[in-house]
PDB file of C-alpha atoms in Angstrom:
ATOM      1  CA  UNK A  21     145.756 145.039  90.627  1.00 41.00           C
ATOM      2  CA  UNK A  22     144.902 146.397  94.070  1.00 40.00           C
ATOM      3  CA  UNK A  23     147.294 147.595  96.748  1.00 39.00           C
ATOM      4  CA  UNK A  24     146.916 144.282  98.565  1.00 39.00           C
ATOM      5  CA  UNK A  25     148.042 142.485  95.429  1.00 42.00           C
ATOM      6  CA  UNK A  26     151.151 144.552  94.826  1.00 44.00           C
ATOM      7  CA  UNK A  27     154.350 142.536  94.791  1.00 46.00           C
ATOM      8  CA  UNK A  28     155.699 144.312  97.870  1.00 48.00           C
ATOM      9  CA  UNK A  29     152.617 144.237 100.040  1.00 45.00           C
ATOM     10  CA  UNK A  30     152.363 141.614 102.745  1.00 41.00           C
ATOM     11  CA  UNK A  31     150.224 138.741 101.527  1.00 38.00           C
ATOM     12  CA  UNK A  32     146.885 138.958 103.262  1.00 39.00           C
ATOM     13  CA  UNK A  33     144.870 135.836 102.707  1.00 40.00           C
ATOM     14  CA  UNK A  34     142.339 133.942 104.774  1.00 40.00           C
ATOM     15  CA  UNK A  35     145.088 131.441 105.572  1.00 44.00           C
ATOM     16  CA  UNK A  36     147.199 133.876 107.557  1.00 48.00           C
ATOM     17  CA  UNK A  37     146.646 137.240 109.245  1.00 55.00           C
ATOM     18  CA  UNK A  38     149.023 140.095 110.027  1.00 56.00           C
ATOM     19  CA  UNK A  39     148.963 139.197 113.729  1.00 64.00           C
ATOM     20  CA  UNK A  40     149.934 135.630 112.870  1.00 62.00           C
ATOM     21  CA  UNK A  41     152.821 136.897 110.741  1.00 58.00           C
ATOM     22  CA  UNK A  42     154.068 139.066 113.595  1.00 63.00           C
ATOM     23  CA  UNK A  43     153.796 136.201 116.078  1.00 69.00           C
ATOM     24  CA  UNK A  44     155.689 133.880 113.723  1.00 67.00           C
ATOM     25  CA  UNK A  45     158.484 136.420 113.199  1.00 66.00           C
ATOM     26  CA  UNK A  46     158.775 137.209 116.918  1.00 72.00           C
ATOM     27  CA  UNK A  47     158.795 133.508 117.798  1.00 75.00           C
ATOM     28  CA  UNK A  48     161.598 132.866 115.302  1.00 73.00           C
ATOM     29  CA  UNK A  49     163.649 135.748 116.721  1.00 74.00           C
ATOM     30  CA  UNK A  50     163.019 134.587 120.297  1.00 80.00           C
ATOM     31  CA  UNK A  51     163.974 130.946 119.647  1.00 79.00           C
ATOM     32  CA  UNK A  52     166.898 131.533 117.294  1.00 73.00           C
ATOM     33  CA  UNK A  53     168.401 134.734 118.716  1.00 73.00           C
ATOM     34  CA  UNK A  54     167.229 135.503 122.258  1.00 79.00           C
ATOM     35  CA  UNK A  55     167.320 131.964 123.690  1.00 83.00           C
ATOM     36  CA  UNK A  56     170.810 131.082 122.336  1.00 79.00           C
ATOM     37  CA  UNK A  57     172.297 134.382 123.529  1.00 76.00           C
ATOM     38  CA  UNK A  58     170.738 134.020 126.987  1.00 83.00           C
ATOM     39  CA  UNK A  59     171.977 130.425 127.198  1.00 84.00           C
ATOM     40  CA  UNK A  60     175.466 131.500 126.135  1.00 79.00           C
ATOM     41  CA  UNK A  61     175.623 134.292 128.728  1.00 78.00           C
ATOM     42  CA  UNK A  62     174.393 131.965 131.480  1.00 86.00           C
ATOM     43  CA  UNK A  63     176.821 129.180 130.589  1.00 85.00           C
ATOM     44  CA  UNK A  64     179.945 131.276 129.977  1.00 78.00           C
ATOM     45  CA  UNK A  65     180.891 131.740 133.653  1.00 83.00           C
ATOM     46  CA  UNK A  66     180.704 127.980 134.303  1.00 85.00           C
ATOM     47  CA  UNK A  67     181.950 126.479 131.022  1.00 84.00           C
ATOM     48  CA  UNK A  68     184.732 127.109 128.494  1.00 80.00           C
ATOM     49  CA  UNK A  69     183.612 129.459 125.725  1.00 71.00           C
ATOM     50  CA  UNK A  70     183.659 126.757 123.036  1.00 76.00           C
ATOM     51  CA  UNK A  71     181.351 124.523 125.071  1.00 82.00           C
ATOM     52  CA  UNK A  72     179.011 127.419 125.876  1.00 80.00           C
ATOM     53  CA  UNK A  73     178.843 128.395 122.198  1.00 76.00           C
ATOM     54  CA  UNK A  74     178.252 124.794 121.141  1.00 81.00           C
ATOM     55  CA  UNK A  75     175.325 124.367 123.543  1.00 84.00           C
ATOM     56  CA  UNK A  76     173.851 127.711 122.474  1.00 81.00           C
ATOM     57  CA  UNK A  77     174.189 126.707 118.805  1.00 79.00           C
ATOM     58  CA  UNK A  78     172.115 123.581 119.471  1.00 84.00           C
ATOM     59  CA  UNK A  79     169.006 125.739 119.998  1.00 82.00           C
ATOM     60  CA  UNK A  80     168.727 127.086 116.407  1.00 80.00           C
ATOM     61  CA  UNK A  81     169.911 123.694 115.146  1.00 83.00           C
ATOM     62  CA  UNK A  82     167.090 121.829 116.923  1.00 84.00           C
ATOM     63  CA  UNK A  83     164.561 124.460 115.838  1.00 79.00           C
ATOM     64  CA  UNK A  84     165.633 124.097 112.203  1.00 74.00           C
ATOM     65  CA  UNK A  85     165.430 120.315 112.373  1.00 81.00           C
ATOM     66  CA  UNK A  86     161.914 120.635 113.797  1.00 78.00           C
ATOM     67  CA  UNK A  87     160.946 123.163 111.104  1.00 73.00           C
ATOM     68  CA  UNK A  88     162.387 120.892 108.417  1.00 71.00           C
ATOM     69  CA  UNK A  89     160.447 117.890 109.708  1.00 75.00           C
ATOM     70  CA  UNK A  90     157.173 119.802 110.146  1.00 72.00           C
ATOM     71  CA  UNK A  91     157.157 122.305 107.270  1.00 64.00           C
ATOM     72  CA  UNK A  92     159.691 120.720 104.889  1.00 66.00           C
ATOM     73  CA  UNK A  93     161.773 123.920 104.911  1.00 65.00           C
ATOM     74  CA  UNK A  94     164.435 125.614 107.012  1.00 64.00           C
ATOM     75  CA  UNK A  95     164.049 128.795 109.052  1.00 66.00           C
ATOM     76  CA  UNK A  96     166.432 131.112 107.193  1.00 64.00           C
ATOM     77  CA  UNK A  97     166.920 133.369 110.218  1.00 64.00           C
ATOM     78  CA  UNK A  98     167.721 130.316 112.344  1.00 70.00           C
ATOM     79  CA  UNK A  99     170.245 129.117 109.762  1.00 70.00           C
ATOM     80  CA  UNK A 100     172.020 132.471 109.893  1.00 67.00           C
ATOM     81  CA  UNK A 101     172.137 132.411 113.698  1.00 69.00           C
ATOM     82  CA  UNK A 102     173.479 128.847 113.629  1.00 73.00           C
ATOM     83  CA  UNK A 103     176.122 129.897 111.127  1.00 71.00           C
ATOM     84  CA  UNK A 104     177.031 132.792 113.403  1.00 68.00           C
ATOM     85  CA  UNK A 105     177.658 130.514 116.358  1.00 71.00           C
ATOM     86  CA  UNK A 106     179.703 128.129 114.216  1.00 75.00           C
ATOM     87  CA  UNK A 107     181.840 131.042 112.994  1.00 70.00           C
ATOM     88  CA  UNK A 108     182.283 132.195 116.588  1.00 68.00           C
ATOM     89  CA  UNK A 109     183.410 128.710 117.624  1.00 72.00           C
ATOM     90  CA  UNK A 110     185.933 128.693 114.782  1.00 73.00           C
ATOM     91  CA  UNK A 111     187.312 132.074 115.825  1.00 67.00           C
ATOM     92  CA  UNK A 112     187.668 130.976 119.438  1.00 68.00           C
ATOM     93  CA  UNK A 113     189.558 127.877 118.293  1.00 73.00           C
ATOM     94  CA  UNK A 114     191.929 130.081 116.266  1.00 68.00           C
ATOM     95  CA  UNK A 115     193.315 131.467 119.488  1.00 62.00           C
ATOM     96  CA  UNK A 116     192.714 133.871 122.317  1.00 56.00           C
ATOM     97  CA  UNK A 117     194.354 136.934 120.770  1.00 60.00           C
ATOM     98  CA  UNK A 118     192.589 140.019 122.076  1.00 62.00           C
ATOM     99  CA  UNK A 119     192.061 141.474 118.613  1.00 68.00           C
ATOM    100  CA  UNK A 120     190.339 138.312 117.355  1.00 66.00           C
ATOM    101  CA  UNK A 121     188.009 138.384 120.343  1.00 63.00           C
ATOM    102  CA  UNK A 122     187.170 142.042 119.725  1.00 66.00           C
ATOM    103  CA  UNK A 123     186.374 141.531 116.026  1.00 70.00           C
ATOM    104  CA  UNK A 124     184.508 138.228 116.491  1.00 67.00           C
ATOM    105  CA  UNK A 125     181.099 139.803 115.859  1.00 64.00           C
ATOM    106  CA  UNK A 126     182.532 141.919 113.044  1.00 71.00           C
ATOM    107  CA  UNK A 127     183.770 138.771 111.343  1.00 72.00           C
ATOM    108  CA  UNK A 128     180.307 137.266 111.647  1.00 71.00           C
ATOM    109  CA  UNK A 129     178.501 140.250 110.127  1.00 78.00           C
ATOM    110  CA  UNK A 130     181.145 140.440 107.410  1.00 83.00           C
ATOM    111  CA  UNK A 131     180.585 136.787 106.498  1.00 79.00           C
ATOM    112  CA  UNK A 132     176.810 137.297 106.427  1.00 81.00           C
ATOM    113  CA  UNK A 133     177.260 140.351 104.202  1.00 87.00           C
ATOM    114  CA  UNK A 134     179.467 138.411 101.791  1.00 88.00           C
ATOM    115  CA  UNK A 135     176.921 135.579 101.727  1.00 85.00           C
ATOM    116  CA  UNK A 136     174.215 138.070 100.795  1.00 89.00           C
ATOM    117  CA  UNK A 137     176.319 139.561  98.015  1.00 93.00           C
ATOM    118  CA  UNK A 138     177.316 136.090  96.827  1.00 91.00           C
ATOM    119  CA  UNK A 139     173.657 135.055  96.700  1.00 90.00           C
ATOM    120  CA  UNK A 140     173.138 137.582  93.886  1.00 94.00           C
ATOM    121  CA  UNK A 141     174.598 134.917  91.596  1.00 92.00           C
ATOM    122  CA  UNK A 142     171.921 132.420  92.668  1.00 89.00           C
ATOM    123  CA  UNK A 143     168.492 132.111  91.023  1.00 90.00           C
ATOM    124  CA  UNK A 144     167.060 134.057  93.994  1.00 91.00           C
ATOM    125  CA  UNK A 145     168.992 136.148  96.540  1.00 92.00           C
ATOM    126  CA  UNK A 146     169.007 135.306 100.240  1.00 85.00           C
ATOM    127  CA  UNK A 147     166.879 138.332 101.117  1.00 86.00           C
ATOM    128  CA  UNK A 148     164.006 136.843  99.113  1.00 89.00           C
ATOM    129  CA  UNK A 149     163.886 133.897 101.502  1.00 82.00           C
ATOM    130  CA  UNK A 150     164.131 136.201 104.520  1.00 79.00           C
ATOM    131  CA  UNK A 151     161.180 138.186 103.187  1.00 80.00           C
ATOM    132  CA  UNK A 152     159.201 135.023 102.456  1.00 80.00           C
ATOM    133  CA  UNK A 153     159.924 133.729 105.946  1.00 72.00           C
ATOM    134  CA  UNK A 154     158.744 136.849 107.732  1.00 70.00           C
ATOM    135  CA  UNK A 155     155.803 137.802 105.513  1.00 71.00           C
ATOM    136  CA  UNK A 156     154.295 134.402 104.770  1.00 67.00           C
ATOM    137  CA  UNK A 157     155.060 132.609 108.017  1.00 61.00           C
ATOM    138  CA  UNK A 158     154.230 128.906 107.963  1.00 62.00           C
ATOM    139  CA  UNK A 159     151.168 129.277 105.740  1.00 68.00           C
ATOM    140  CA  UNK A 160     151.722 127.281 102.509  1.00 73.00           C
ATOM    141  CA  UNK A 161     149.100 129.407 100.706  1.00 78.00           C
ATOM    142  CA  UNK A 162     150.638 132.739 101.737  1.00 73.00           C
ATOM    143  CA  UNK A 163     154.133 131.478 100.943  1.00 75.00           C
ATOM    144  CA  UNK A 164     153.038 130.314  97.497  1.00 82.00           C
ATOM    145  CA  UNK A 165     151.463 133.728  96.822  1.00 82.00           C
ATOM    146  CA  UNK A 166     154.682 135.465  97.845  1.00 82.00           C
ATOM    147  CA  UNK A 167     156.927 133.189  95.779  1.00 85.00           C
ATOM    148  CA  UNK A 168     154.694 133.627  92.716  1.00 85.00           C
ATOM    149  CA  UNK A 169     155.498 137.348  92.765  1.00 85.00           C
ATOM    150  CA  UNK A 170     159.027 136.510  91.615  1.00 89.00           C
ATOM    151  CA  UNK A 171     157.769 136.597  88.006  1.00 88.00           C
ATOM    152  CA  UNK A 172     157.169 140.372  88.352  1.00 85.00           C
ATOM    153  CA  UNK A 173     160.304 142.251  87.127  1.00 88.00           C
ATOM    154  CA  UNK A 174     159.958 145.154  89.562  1.00 87.00           C
ATOM    155  CA  UNK A 175     159.619 142.748  92.498  1.00 89.00           C
ATOM    156  CA  UNK A 176     162.868 141.035  91.463  1.00 91.00           C
ATOM    157  CA  UNK A 177     164.584 144.417  91.149  1.00 92.00           C
ATOM    158  CA  UNK A 178     163.543 145.368  94.690  1.00 90.00           C
ATOM    159  CA  UNK A 179     164.737 142.052  96.131  1.00 92.00           C
ATOM    160  CA  UNK A 180     168.117 142.363  94.407  1.00 95.00           C
ATOM    161  CA  UNK A 181     168.559 146.009  95.432  1.00 95.00           C
ATOM    162  CA  UNK A 182     167.702 145.290  99.080  1.00 93.00           C
ATOM    163  CA  UNK A 183     170.136 142.368  99.060  1.00 94.00           C
ATOM    164  CA  UNK A 184     172.905 144.607  97.705  1.00 96.00           C
ATOM    165  CA  UNK A 185     172.232 147.343 100.262  1.00 95.00           C
ATOM    166  CA  UNK A 186     172.156 144.948 103.206  1.00 92.00           C
ATOM    167  CA  UNK A 187     175.176 142.977 101.976  1.00 93.00           C
ATOM    168  CA  UNK A 188     177.288 146.117 101.540  1.00 95.00           C
ATOM    169  CA  UNK A 189     176.100 147.521 104.874  1.00 94.00           C
ATOM    170  CA  UNK A 190     177.178 144.400 106.766  1.00 90.00           C
ATOM    171  CA  UNK A 191     180.524 144.165 104.960  1.00 93.00           C
ATOM    172  CA  UNK A 192     181.358 147.867 105.488  1.00 94.00           C
ATOM    173  CA  UNK A 193     180.249 147.725 109.133  1.00 91.00           C
ATOM    174  CA  UNK A 194     182.509 144.718 109.707  1.00 89.00           C
ATOM    175  CA  UNK A 195     185.419 146.439 107.957  1.00 91.00           C
ATOM    176  CA  UNK A 196     185.041 149.639 109.998  1.00 91.00           C
ATOM    177  CA  UNK A 197     184.868 147.816 113.336  1.00 87.00           C
ATOM    178  CA  UNK A 198     187.825 145.601 112.397  1.00 86.00           C
ATOM    179  CA  UNK A 199     189.900 148.662 111.526  1.00 89.00           C
ATOM    180  CA  UNK A 200     188.947 150.240 114.848  1.00 88.00           C
ATOM    181  CA  UNK A 201     189.918 147.062 116.718  1.00 82.00           C
ATOM    182  CA  UNK A 202     193.440 147.202 115.264  1.00 82.00           C
ATOM    183  CA  UNK A 203     193.934 150.974 115.502  1.00 86.00           C
ATOM    184  CA  UNK A 204     192.478 151.808 118.929  1.00 83.00           C
ATOM    185  CA  UNK A 205     194.874 150.815 121.692  1.00 77.00           C
ATOM    186  CA  UNK A 206     192.383 151.030 124.535  1.00 77.00           C
ATOM    187  CA  UNK A 207     189.995 148.068 124.798  1.00 69.00           C
ATOM    188  CA  UNK A 208     187.613 150.164 126.884  1.00 73.00           C
ATOM    189  CA  UNK A 209     187.482 152.840 124.170  1.00 81.00           C
ATOM    190  CA  UNK A 210     186.824 150.249 121.476  1.00 76.00           C
ATOM    191  CA  UNK A 211     184.031 148.639 123.513  1.00 71.00           C
ATOM    192  CA  UNK A 212     182.440 152.061 123.928  1.00 79.00           C
ATOM    193  CA  UNK A 213     182.660 152.999 120.236  1.00 84.00           C
ATOM    194  CA  UNK A 214     181.939 149.601 118.676  1.00 77.00           C
ATOM    195  CA  UNK A 215     178.209 149.421 119.567  1.00 76.00           C
ATOM    196  CA  UNK A 216     177.679 152.925 118.220  1.00 83.00           C
ATOM    197  CA  UNK A 217     179.211 151.906 114.898  1.00 85.00           C
ATOM    198  CA  UNK A 218     177.306 148.626 114.765  1.00 78.00           C
ATOM    199  CA  UNK A 219     173.881 149.990 115.627  1.00 79.00           C
ATOM    200  CA  UNK A 220     174.490 153.071 113.520  1.00 87.00           C
ATOM    201  CA  UNK A 221     174.997 150.979 110.383  1.00 89.00           C
ATOM    202  CA  UNK A 222     172.174 148.573 111.198  1.00 82.00           C
ATOM    203  CA  UNK A 223     169.806 151.385 112.174  1.00 85.00           C
ATOM    204  CA  UNK A 224     170.511 153.206 108.906  1.00 90.00           C
ATOM    205  CA  UNK A 225     169.890 150.010 106.912  1.00 89.00           C
ATOM    206  CA  UNK A 226     166.613 149.342 108.726  1.00 84.00           C
ATOM    207  CA  UNK A 227     165.435 152.938 108.276  1.00 89.00           C
ATOM    208  CA  UNK A 228     166.293 152.798 104.562  1.00 92.00           C
ATOM    209  CA  UNK A 229     164.462 149.461 104.209  1.00 86.00           C
ATOM    210  CA  UNK A 230     161.283 150.839 105.815  1.00 84.00           C
ATOM    211  CA  UNK A 231     161.401 153.956 103.621  1.00 91.00           C
ATOM    212  CA  UNK A 232     162.239 152.072 100.413  1.00 90.00           C
ATOM    213  CA  UNK A 233     159.506 149.501 100.934  1.00 84.00           C
ATOM    214  CA  UNK A 234     156.901 152.279 101.171  1.00 86.00           C
ATOM    215  CA  UNK A 235     158.445 154.086  98.193  1.00 89.00           C
ATOM    216  CA  UNK A 236     158.525 150.953  96.027  1.00 86.00           C
ATOM    217  CA  UNK A 237     154.900 150.145  96.837  1.00 82.00           C
ATOM    218  CA  UNK A 238     153.811 153.677  95.823  1.00 84.00           C
ATOM    219  CA  UNK A 239     155.844 153.453  92.641  1.00 82.00           C
ATOM    220  CA  UNK A 240     154.353 150.092  91.731  1.00 75.00           C
ATOM    221  CA  UNK A 241     150.801 151.359  92.255  1.00 78.00           C
ATOM    222  CA  UNK A 242     151.569 154.460  90.176  1.00 77.00           C
ATOM    223  CA  UNK A 243     152.952 152.346  87.338  1.00 70.00           C
ATOM    224  CA  UNK A 244     149.895 150.101  87.454  1.00 68.00           C
ATOM    225  CA  UNK A 245     147.591 153.139  87.233  1.00 72.00           C
ATOM    226  CA  UNK A 246     149.495 154.509  84.220  1.00 67.00           C
ATOM    227  CA  UNK A 247     149.291 151.131  82.484  1.00 64.00           C
ATOM    228  CA  UNK A 248     145.549 150.903  83.071  1.00 63.00           C
ATOM    229  CA  UNK A 249     144.895 154.426  81.740  1.00 69.00           C
ATOM    230  CA  UNK A 250     147.229 154.088  78.736  1.00 61.00           C
TER     231      UNK A 250
END
């Protein structure tokens, strides 16, 4: 098995190129994250927050309906963004208490982390579908190649481990920021510290993911070489 065929390498087939994968991922992020957030920020001064959030949530909803009609599958990243807006709407409806407003994003990341950890009980964890979405794009052939790698034990181990790491990271990050929201009296101080905590946790998780992906690919190739020479 060559490096291109390892379970952790990006599927490179004639049906889809690396540049196409990048464009697909960037387009998904732009439609499901950038556009809703821009719409929300533009609408907030003129509309109540619930209405602004509802309109912003329609963007990932429409994109997922289009993806479902065209490709017969949902955009997992878009689903998560839609869920995030729905959670935000629910929190706004709970009341306007300052602490709830401050921990709104923490609640969202905490819910996403719990969903990731809960998905460990499913036949395949959520992170598997994230990886399939961003490495196979909309190519049925590339997606089939990626999904077929699930039969490889080491591939499953990597998917489960990454899901655990990301789930715990999001839950702990949410817990830390929630504690800060209820222990720091100054709103200005919290708003200054909160992004540092958030991006610190997320940055560490991303850095670990990049390192571990390279490590796991080297380990897989080494194991394959030992098996072939045994």
